[in-house]
């Protein structure tokens, strides 16, 4: 290896930023960009790492990005930084772990007023598992409520990191930025791989581009890759020829070669993101590495729901939308499904609830399709009498009770971090969600980790929202999959106007069935507008009605006045009314609004 | 053919809690400048044929003082009135309709009075922001009859906060005792920018609700029919031959002029709106001769839709022949699916001459009207 190359490799620093939502990650990333790259203020949109509108609105980074920056350090040398952005939500734990695996270090951003949150902690542990050097940064020290010393102590107590060198910063006010950059140079090790070994590059993200095919974000761990090289994906065993290599500064800059330690992008006329799975290893097709990089996992959806177009003529549009989204999202799964109530649609699998909401919103916004979403469900392992096993991802497909030997459902280990004032509320909530208490650990004087085993289906409902409202937003949640356990579950059907609506069926625990049934029929009564005739709403277990309510008949809706000849106003009113009706699905003879299909999710919120 | 003219007087002595029409307190307003501008607007409007009806509404036209009111009467007489006018209505409130104004109206050719009575319970009148009492109404009716007005309409309301069916029945009986030729009876609608709207948003307005309202409407229809008033439009009842010709223009989808601040017109296939604020109305008219701020060219589709949702407000419905003459297509050509569906649901009825609402269709009018919009 030439000295030149060696020297360059020694001046590379790869890192990411670990932070809880709102703790200032994007602002800090912006400051680092300003302090290093050639980017001017005018070129830079605020918080430019968060590209999609949706991300910006929710303040969550969904897709990862990697930026190459040049920093002239106090020692006079120029360093090449690669800042790799990570998503910050529990649904994307695996993606986070892969982008961390592309780094040698991480900045841990902790809000000087709020301290460590559960999600941050989970990601720090991921970083530690990946042997990353962690630089603690106490951010927002200019806030009047900032308690940097307390938070430093928390970092030491809770994570066990030495926080004596922690940078006291305010990304917003531009305080501590240089110190952060210097610590990156000093503390984070340079990449160690051998540039002459067979190629091993880690895929940590990929996006689909309609002109160039899949753009793969890679970190070269061993060897090097050049334009024109034949490459092979070690997990999917697909081979391609490299068309384009480059780095983002954040503008894309083409390169002829990426070598050890480099973080950049690669295109190779790849048609489908599922050929370039996150965590897979790219090697040379000619001179292959023996083993892939460790840690590759095929992502499996945890949460399923039905997506149906309100206007059944949009079925094909919906399929195209899913195909397009799948190009960018290998975790999204879907297959056609038919519902008696809703017609033709798709059963879709998601990593979690947030993932599900993001996909729904994108379909509605970007593809202009009004959707009916059925309540999310987990996958149940059902053993029929006689021993035949099957997996049920749709409550309406649950076999009849008399045919079932056992139903098993997925459980998770939920770690809830809360100020100790709210421990009571948290435990009450978990208890009400069929939780099994496991442990309670005091992290510091007033912060507690409460650990429960919970059925995933309970979390999938509205656990997170309730947790937030019961703890004034202070508690945070992280969960990991434990395994399947048998439960006393039953299928509850909902009848509208005496007709079973398959899209409203839910699986509930036997002991909660009456309570749930009552809540659902009341909620539906509230959500479904009056019809021309009276509509009974019933919840049933098998043939047995366990709860009922009645939607009264529409008696009068005729508009009185003509507004002194203002016909346009009258027209607008009727148009609005018509528009509302178009957003409803006619089930039997009943017009049902979108929200009603999610009624099971909402019912606990009003209690 | 433009059939009518609406003239808007946007001034009031009191603001009613339910009203969202374009109106202001009359105190300190440039009323005379407004009337001058109104005259300018009317004289500037080119007219190719003679109108049949005039309607002066508000606001409160009778909130004007005697001189201003006379000025208004003279202006209409000079520029809009002619011998072929078949109906000339002025809206009046019982508290400010005095003999001087009655005399002026009679002298200048007004044929019809529309009295804003709303209810006969004094407590309820106070609760909706009306300053008059039931006595004022009785008195004004006597005086109007005395001056020879033989076509008087009484406006009533139902579905008011704290109004019961008994109170409504009492109001209807009081109204019938005064033997008006016409009764308009509107259900309260809570509109933005009203006092009621703000109260409702604060949760301080208790309304009877849909079920009671439906019973009230049923009561109205039965009581008035029993007393010889024909239900000829959703909210309107009249003795035979006393249907409001001006309002029928709206429901027949005919064209009309709209003069004054915020007034709406329908002229040569265009729906037009004047500037609403008094001062901008005056400024615009003085500058350009008119105050039109928005113009919408009505497409053929829209026109057909409006023909249906306006026409069906009449209990006699939409005439098939008139429809065909106007559009060279039958209603069935355009709306066969909607007609079949609405008939099956019992909301619409059809014979060889017309399509009309059923009794249930009258109650659920919006469901029917909406079906005719694409």
XYZ file of N, CA, C and O in Angstrom, chain A residues 471-571:
404
model
N -47.926 9.837 31.412
C -46.704 10.292 32.079
C -46.328 11.690 31.617
O -45.179 12.091 31.688
N -47.315 12.421 31.127
C -47.104 13.784 30.624
C -45.957 13.837 29.615
O -45.234 14.830 29.507
N -45.770 12.765 28.893
C -44.763 12.747 27.830
C -43.361 12.406 28.319
O -42.427 12.352 27.538
N -43.189 12.139 29.612
C -41.836 11.910 30.123
C -41.313 10.504 29.892
O -40.117 10.297 29.788
N -42.196 9.531 29.852
C -41.703 8.158 29.740
C -41.316 7.850 28.302
O -41.866 8.408 27.359
N -40.325 6.976 28.143
C -39.991 6.536 26.794
C -39.933 5.013 26.772
O -39.767 4.373 27.797
N -40.111 4.488 25.580
C -40.304 3.042 25.455
C -39.326 2.437 24.466
O -39.052 3.005 23.419
N -38.799 1.282 24.818
C -38.050 0.488 23.860
C -38.516 -0.948 24.043
O -38.867 -1.350 25.144
N -38.583 -1.699 22.947
C -38.985 -3.089 23.139
C -38.239 -4.013 22.197
O -37.803 -3.609 21.135
N -38.093 -5.247 22.646
C -37.481 -6.244 21.770
C -38.313 -7.517 21.800
O -38.953 -7.838 22.799
N -38.286 -8.211 20.694
C -39.088 -9.412 20.525
C -38.572 -10.516 21.426
O -37.371 -10.755 21.513
N -39.490 -11.196 22.117
C -39.091 -12.284 23.015
C -39.370 -13.656 22.403
O -38.543 -14.544 22.432
N -40.589 -13.835 21.907
C -40.970 -15.141 21.386
C -42.468 -15.318 21.510
O -43.170 -14.409 21.935
N -42.952 -16.508 21.122
C -44.390 -16.779 21.140
C -44.794 -17.541 22.399
O -44.052 -18.413 22.858
N -45.949 -17.163 22.936
C -46.482 -17.876 24.097
C -47.975 -18.054 23.908
O -48.637 -17.184 23.333
N -48.533 -19.168 24.397
C -49.989 -19.347 24.259
C -50.757 -18.366 25.137
O -50.297 -18.018 26.225
N -51.892 -17.890 24.635
C -52.768 -17.013 25.413
C -54.206 -17.429 25.178
O -54.523 -18.032 24.158
N -55.075 -17.052 26.103
C -56.510 -17.322 25.933
C -57.113 -16.261 25.045
O -57.673 -15.278 25.522
N -56.990 -16.453 23.749
C -57.458 -15.431 22.821
C -58.737 -15.879 22.120
O -58.946 -17.066 21.905
N -59.560 -14.906 21.786
C -60.781 -15.200 21.037
C -60.936 -14.178 19.919
O -60.424 -13.071 20.002
N -61.660 -14.599 18.889
C -61.951 -13.648 17.808
C -63.274 -12.960 18.107
O -64.272 -13.624 18.382
N -63.254 -11.638 18.056
C -64.492 -10.900 18.240
C -64.900 -10.304 16.894
O -64.101 -9.660 16.232
N -66.138 -10.575 16.496
C -66.644 -10.016 15.243
C -67.533 -8.818 15.536
O -68.137 -8.717 16.601
N -67.602 -7.937 14.552
C -68.464 -6.762 14.673
C -69.516 -6.832 13.576
O -69.191 -7.081 12.411
N -70.777 -6.630 13.971
C -71.876 -6.656 13.006
C -72.466 -5.257 12.872
O -72.784 -4.614 13.867
N -72.575 -4.793 11.640
C -73.251 -3.528 11.374
C -74.538 -3.868 10.653
O -74.497 -4.543 9.620
N -75.661 -3.404 11.166
C -76.935 -3.696 10.520
C -77.087 -5.210 10.323
O -77.500 -5.662 9.271
N -76.668 -5.947 11.329
C -76.754 -7.418 11.367
C -75.866 -8.135 10.358
O -75.991 -9.330 10.160
N -74.968 -7.410 9.715
C -74.034 -8.081 8.810
C -72.627 -8.020 9.377
O -72.168 -6.955 9.788
N -71.952 -9.158 9.350
C -70.593 -9.207 9.873
C -69.661 -8.393 8.972
O -69.674 -8.547 7.757
N -68.862 -7.525 9.578
C -67.896 -6.736 8.809
C -66.522 -7.315 9.091
O -65.935 -7.079 10.156
N -66.013 -8.105 8.135
C -64.768 -8.842 8.410
C -63.604 -7.914 8.756
O -62.766 -8.227 9.575
N -63.612 -6.723 8.144
C -62.493 -5.799 8.368
C -62.472 -5.243 9.784
O -61.507 -4.610 10.192
N -63.525 -5.479 10.543
C -63.557 -4.957 11.911
C -63.295 -6.037 12.966
O -63.263 -5.749 14.158
N -63.100 -7.278 12.504
C -62.842 -8.354 13.472
C -61.525 -8.111 14.197
O -60.572 -7.610 13.609
N -61.504 -8.455 15.470
C -60.261 -8.314 16.246
C -60.047 -9.558 17.097
O -60.998 -10.251 17.455
N -58.782 -9.785 17.403
C -58.444 -10.866 18.331
C -58.238 -10.218 19.691
O -57.470 -9.263 19.811
N -58.939 -10.715 20.677
C -58.800 -10.133 22.027
C -58.606 -11.240 23.051
O -58.940 -12.399 22.812
N -58.089 -10.831 24.190
C -57.963 -11.797 25.273
C -59.352 -12.028 25.852
O -60.155 -11.112 25.962
N -59.614 -13.286 26.212
C -60.933 -13.672 26.686
C -61.408 -12.784 27.840
O -62.552 -12.339 27.864
N -60.507 -12.498 28.769
C -60.907 -11.730 29.949
C -61.227 -10.267 29.631
O -61.821 -9.570 30.433
N -60.768 -9.800 28.470
C -60.984 -8.398 28.128
C -62.076 -8.226 27.085
O -62.383 -7.116 26.679
N -62.642 -9.362 26.631
C -63.538 -9.308 25.477
C -64.757 -8.419 25.722
O -65.101 -7.587 24.878
N -65.408 -8.562 26.879
C -66.636 -7.787 27.129
C -66.349 -6.300 27.145
O -67.032 -5.499 26.507
N -65.301 -5.966 27.859
C -64.926 -4.557 27.997
C -64.582 -3.953 26.631
O -65.058 -2.890 26.262
N -63.761 -4.689 25.875
C -63.368 -4.220 24.537
C -64.573 -4.086 23.622
O -64.724 -3.111 22.901
N -65.415 -5.120 23.667
C -66.593 -5.143 22.798
C -67.476 -3.938 23.052
O -67.920 -3.262 22.129
N -67.671 -3.637 24.308
C -68.511 -2.504 24.679
C -67.886 -1.205 24.173
O -68.566 -0.352 23.587
N -66.589 -1.092 24.385
C -65.901 0.132 23.958
C -65.961 0.287 22.432
O -66.178 1.377 21.910
N -65.801 -0.830 21.719
C -65.789 -0.741 20.254
C -67.161 -0.341 19.720
O -67.273 0.545 18.870
N -68.224 -0.952 20.217
C -69.547 -0.611 19.669
C -69.917 0.841 20.003
O -70.543 1.528 19.205
N -69.481 1.311 21.169
C -69.757 2.712 21.510
C -68.980 3.653 20.593
O -69.481 4.659 20.131
N -67.719 3.279 20.349
C -66.875 4.126 19.499
C -67.433 4.164 18.065
O -67.447 5.204 17.424
N -67.882 3.010 17.601
C -68.426 2.963 16.231
C -69.691 3.813 16.135
O -69.920 4.510 15.149
N -70.487 3.785 17.178
C -71.713 4.590 17.200
C -71.346 6.070 17.069
O -72.039 6.846 16.433
N -70.239 6.412 17.667
C -69.811 7.807 17.644
C -69.216 8.176 16.276
O -69.389 9.286 15.792
N -68.525 7.222 15.655
C -67.792 7.533 14.423
C -68.636 7.405 13.155
O -68.363 8.043 12.153
N -69.615 6.528 13.185
C -70.422 6.320 11.975
C -71.596 7.285 11.999
O -72.340 7.338 12.976
N -71.736 8.104 10.954
C -72.819 9.087 10.957
C -74.174 8.400 10.834
O -74.264 7.246 10.410
N -75.217 9.131 11.189
C -76.568 8.589 11.054
C -76.851 8.231 9.603
O -76.421 8.936 8.693
N -77.568 7.153 9.402
C -77.952 6.720 8.064
C -79.456 6.923 7.924
O -80.123 7.290 8.870
N -79.962 6.615 6.753
C -81.391 6.830 6.528
C -82.251 5.932 7.429
O -83.419 6.191 7.631
N -81.627 4.860 7.912
C -82.356 3.902 8.747
C -81.522 3.663 10.000
O -80.333 3.997 10.047
N -82.156 3.091 10.999
C -81.453 2.793 12.242
C -80.460 1.647 12.022
O -80.786 0.678 11.346
N -79.265 1.782 12.559
C -78.251 0.733 12.360
C -77.811 0.153 13.704
O -77.176 0.842 14.493
N -78.147 -1.123 13.961
C -77.613 -1.751 15.173
C -76.136 -2.107 14.985
O -75.737 -2.516 13.894
N -75.363 -1.914 16.050
C -73.939 -2.278 16.040
C -73.748 -3.329 17.129
O -74.132 -3.094 18.276
N -73.203 -4.476 16.746
C -73.059 -5.547 17.728
C -71.651 -6.119 17.728
O -71.008 -6.186 16.678
N -71.220 -6.514 18.906
C -69.949 -7.250 19.012
C -70.306 -8.673 19.404
O -71.110 -8.880 20.311
N -69.740 -9.659 18.698
C -70.094 -11.050 18.998
C -68.860 -11.917 19.186
O -67.813 -11.687 18.585
N -69.020 -12.920 20.055
C -68.036 -14.005 20.162
C -68.756 -15.238 19.656
O -69.718 -15.675 20.284
N -68.337 -15.735 18.532
C -69.098 -16.829 17.914
C -70.504 -16.326 17.622
O -70.680 -15.307 16.976
N -71.538 -17.043 18.149
C -72.917 -16.614 17.901
C -73.414 -15.657 18.979
O -74.499 -15.103 18.878
N -72.613 -15.467 20.009
C -73.108 -14.755 21.182
C -72.822 -13.257 21.091
O -71.681 -12.837 20.919
N -73.901 -12.473 21.208
C -73.730 -11.016 21.202
C -73.274 -10.580 22.589
O -73.940 -10.869 23.584
N -72.128 -9.892 22.655
C -71.643 -9.480 23.981
C -71.777 -7.989 24.215
O -71.646 -7.514 25.333
N -72.021 -7.216 23.143
C -72.225 -5.774 23.345
C -73.006 -5.245 22.165
O -72.891 -5.763 21.057
N -73.833 -4.234 22.403
C -74.565 -3.628 21.287
C -74.810 -2.142 21.518
O -74.859 -1.662 22.645
N -74.904 -1.422 20.407
C -75.324 -0.029 20.471
C -76.141 0.221 19.205
O -76.210 -0.641 18.323
N -76.779 1.385 19.125
C -77.621 1.674 17.963
C -77.306 3.061 17.420
O -77.255 4.026 18.170
N -77.053 3.113 16.113
C -76.900 4.414 15.464
C -78.296 4.837 15.020
O -78.929 4.151 14.221
N -78.761 5.945 15.566
C -80.120 6.393 15.245
C -80.244 6.763 13.771
O -79.263 7.104 13.124
N -81.486 6.721 13.286
C -81.725 7.069 11.880
C -81.580 8.573 11.678
O -81.883 9.366 12.569
N -81.132 8.927 10.493
C -81.043 10.332 10.117
C -82.461 10.870 9.975
O -83.270 10.314 9.243
N -82.775 11.942 10.681
C -84.146 12.433 10.662
C -84.313 13.658 9.766
O -85.335 13.858 9.135
N -83.310 14.545 9.782
C -83.484 15.796 9.048
C -82.104 16.377 8.766
O -81.272 16.477 9.663
N -81.864 16.712 7.533
C -80.597 17.384 7.220
C -80.792 18.486 6.195
O -79.834 19.064 5.703
N -82.043 18.783 5.865
C -82.255 19.747 4.790
C -81.897 21.152 5.263
O -82.153 21.533 6.399
N -81.215 21.842 4.380
C -80.713 23.157 4.718
C -81.810 24.202 4.510
O -82.501 24.202 3.501
N -81.959 25.092 5.485
C -83.090 26.010 5.457
C -82.954 27.103 4.414
O -83.765 27.221 3.506
N -81.904 27.883 4.514
C -81.898 29.168 3.825
C -81.255 29.134 2.456
O -80.516 28.243 2.120
N -81.552 30.159 1.716
C -80.927 30.321 0.416
C -79.852 31.398 0.449
O -79.280 31.749 -0.563
N -79.584 31.938 1.628
C -78.561 32.968 1.776
C -78.730 34.117 0.775
O -77.773 34.499 0.104
N -79.909 34.635 0.635
C -80.133 35.796 -0.226
C -79.539 35.635 -1.612
O -78.845 36.500 -2.113
N -79.793 34.481 -2.212
C -79.337 34.293 -3.590
C -77.900 33.822 -3.707
O -77.361 33.726 -4.804
N -77.262 33.528 -2.575
C -75.882 33.043 -2.641
C -75.881 31.540 -2.930
O -75.758 30.715 -2.036
N -76.020 31.223 -4.195
C -76.112 29.818 -4.600
C -74.756 29.127 -4.468
O -74.671 27.949 -4.128
N -73.680 29.895 -4.723
C -72.339 29.291 -4.664
C -72.069 28.703 -3.285
O -71.443 27.663 -3.152
N -72.568 29.411 -2.269
C -72.329 28.935 -0.921
C -73.048 27.612 -0.668
O -72.508 26.696 -0.061
N -74.259 27.567 -1.162
C -75.041 26.342 -1.008
C -74.355 25.185 -1.739
O -74.249 24.070 -1.228
N -73.870 25.499 -2.942
C -73.173 24.487 -3.734
C -71.947 23.976 -2.989
O -71.720 22.775 -2.890
